[in-house]
CSV table of C-alpha atoms in Angstrom, one decimal:
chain,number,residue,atom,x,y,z
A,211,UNK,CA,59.7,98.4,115.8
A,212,UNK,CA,58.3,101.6,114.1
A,213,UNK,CA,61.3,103.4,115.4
A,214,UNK,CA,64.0,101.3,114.1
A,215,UNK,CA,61.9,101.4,110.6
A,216,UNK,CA,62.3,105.0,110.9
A,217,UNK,CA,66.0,104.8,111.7
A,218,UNK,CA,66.9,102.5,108.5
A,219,UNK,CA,65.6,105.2,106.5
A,220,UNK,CA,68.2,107.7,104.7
A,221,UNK,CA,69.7,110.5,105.9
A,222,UNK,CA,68.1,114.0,104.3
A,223,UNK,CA,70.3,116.2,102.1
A,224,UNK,CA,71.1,117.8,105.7
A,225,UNK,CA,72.3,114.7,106.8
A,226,UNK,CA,69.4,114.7,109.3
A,227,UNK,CA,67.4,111.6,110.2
A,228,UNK,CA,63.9,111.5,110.1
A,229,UNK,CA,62.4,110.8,112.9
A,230,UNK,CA,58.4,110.3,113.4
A,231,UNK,CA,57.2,111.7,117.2
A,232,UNK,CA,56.9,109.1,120.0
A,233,UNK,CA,52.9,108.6,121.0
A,234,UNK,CA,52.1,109.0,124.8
A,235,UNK,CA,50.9,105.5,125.7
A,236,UNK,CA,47.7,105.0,127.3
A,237,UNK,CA,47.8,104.8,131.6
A,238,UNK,CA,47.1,100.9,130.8
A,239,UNK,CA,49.5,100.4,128.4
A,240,UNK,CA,51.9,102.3,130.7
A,241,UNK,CA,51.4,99.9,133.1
A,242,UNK,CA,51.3,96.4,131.2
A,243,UNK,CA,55.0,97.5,130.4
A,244,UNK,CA,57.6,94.9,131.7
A,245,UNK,CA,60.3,96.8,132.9
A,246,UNK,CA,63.2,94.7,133.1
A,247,UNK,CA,62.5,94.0,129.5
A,248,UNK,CA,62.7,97.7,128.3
A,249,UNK,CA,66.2,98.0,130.6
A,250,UNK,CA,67.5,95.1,128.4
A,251,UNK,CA,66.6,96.8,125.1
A,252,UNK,CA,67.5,99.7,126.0
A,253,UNK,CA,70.9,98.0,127.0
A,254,UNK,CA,71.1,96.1,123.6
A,255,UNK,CA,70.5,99.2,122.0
A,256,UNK,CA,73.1,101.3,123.6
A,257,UNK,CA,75.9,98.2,123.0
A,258,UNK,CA,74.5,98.0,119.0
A,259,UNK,CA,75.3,101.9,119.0
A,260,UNK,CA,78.7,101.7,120.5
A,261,UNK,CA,79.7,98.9,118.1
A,262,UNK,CA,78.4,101.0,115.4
A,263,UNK,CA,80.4,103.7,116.3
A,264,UNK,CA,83.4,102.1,116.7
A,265,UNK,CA,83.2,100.3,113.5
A,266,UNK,CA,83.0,103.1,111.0
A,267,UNK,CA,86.5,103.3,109.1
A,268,UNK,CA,87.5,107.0,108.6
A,269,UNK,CA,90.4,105.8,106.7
A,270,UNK,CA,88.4,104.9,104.5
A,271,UNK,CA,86.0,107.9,104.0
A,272,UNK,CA,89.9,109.9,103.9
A,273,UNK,CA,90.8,107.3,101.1
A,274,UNK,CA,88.0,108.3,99.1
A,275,UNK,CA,88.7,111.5,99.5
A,276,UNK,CA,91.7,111.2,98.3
A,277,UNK,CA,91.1,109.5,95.1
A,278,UNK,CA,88.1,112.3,94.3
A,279,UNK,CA,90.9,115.0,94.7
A,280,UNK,CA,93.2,112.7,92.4
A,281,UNK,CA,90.2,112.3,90.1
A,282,UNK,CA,89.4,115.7,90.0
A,283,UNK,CA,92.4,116.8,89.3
A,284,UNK,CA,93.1,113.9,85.9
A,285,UNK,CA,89.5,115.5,84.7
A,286,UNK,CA,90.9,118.7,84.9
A,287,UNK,CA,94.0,117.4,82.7
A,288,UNK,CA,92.0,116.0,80.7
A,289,UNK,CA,89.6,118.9,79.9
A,290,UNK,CA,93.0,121.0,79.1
A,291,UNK,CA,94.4,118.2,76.7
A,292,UNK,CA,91.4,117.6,75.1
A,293,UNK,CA,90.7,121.2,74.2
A,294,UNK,CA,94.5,121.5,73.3
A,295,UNK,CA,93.9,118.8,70.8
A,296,UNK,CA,91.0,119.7,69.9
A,297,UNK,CA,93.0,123.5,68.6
A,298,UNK,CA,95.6,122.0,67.0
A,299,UNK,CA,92.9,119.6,65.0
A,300,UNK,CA,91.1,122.3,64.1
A,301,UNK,CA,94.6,124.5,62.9
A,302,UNK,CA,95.2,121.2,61.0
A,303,UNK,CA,91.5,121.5,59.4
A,304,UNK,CA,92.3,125.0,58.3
A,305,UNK,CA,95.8,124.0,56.9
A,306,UNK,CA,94.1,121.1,54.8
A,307,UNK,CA,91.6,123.5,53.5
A,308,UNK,CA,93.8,126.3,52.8
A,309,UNK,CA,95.9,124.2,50.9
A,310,UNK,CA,93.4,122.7,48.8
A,311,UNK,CA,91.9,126.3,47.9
A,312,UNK,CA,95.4,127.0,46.8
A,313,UNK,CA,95.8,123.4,44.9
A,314,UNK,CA,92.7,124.4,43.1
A,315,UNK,CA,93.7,127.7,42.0
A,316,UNK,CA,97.0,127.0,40.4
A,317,UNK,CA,95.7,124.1,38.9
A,318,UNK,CA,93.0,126.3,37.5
A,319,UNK,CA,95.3,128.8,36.0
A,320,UNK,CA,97.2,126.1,34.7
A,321,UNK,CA,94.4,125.1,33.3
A,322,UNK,CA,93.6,128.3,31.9
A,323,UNK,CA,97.2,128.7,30.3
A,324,UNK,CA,96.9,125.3,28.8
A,325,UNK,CA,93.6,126.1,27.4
A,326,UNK,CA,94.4,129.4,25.6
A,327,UNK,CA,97.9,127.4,24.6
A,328,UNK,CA,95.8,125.0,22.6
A,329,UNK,CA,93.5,127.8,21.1
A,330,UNK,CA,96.2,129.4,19.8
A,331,UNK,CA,97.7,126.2,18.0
């Protein structure tokens, strides 16, 4: 039982199972084991492990693979048209402002002229 416990666990970031030593049973334990029972789990375990085998669905792990490469690849498109909007707001920005600046001084020396017009008068 501690075994299979250990089993469930995850993988490590190696991909590597953990897996706790076995402890040598005692000369009476040894002996109190059935073995006709312990060739049947043994057997049970070997058929679960084939079955698990045979069920895992590479297509499905190259699927994914896939669609990360494809997803990648949008983010990438993405970065590139957000920065490329991202310039022409900005040259926009500067166009507003420069234009305003030069708004405000003609309508300052207009301004101005109309000003000294109406002193002189």
């Amino acid at each position: 039982v501690a075994a299979s416990a250990e089993a469930e666990q995850p993988p490590r970031e190696d991909g590597e199972y953990h897996v706790a030593p076995l402890a040598m049973p005692t000369e009476e334990e040894a002996l109190d084991v059935d073995t006709d029972e312990a060739k049947r789990q043994v057997n049970s375990l070997e058929q679960q492990r084939d079955r698990q085998r045979g069920g895992a669905d590479l297509a499905a792990v190259v699927a994914f693979r896939e669609a990360d490469t494809t997803c990648r690849e949008r983010q990438a498109h993405l970065a590139e048209a957000t920065a490329a909007r991202d310039a022409a707001r900005d040259a926009h920005e500067a166009l507003r402002r420069r234009r305003l600046e030069e708004f405000m001084e003609g309508f300052g020396r207009i301004s101005l002229g109309l000003k000294e017009m109406y002193q002189m008068i």
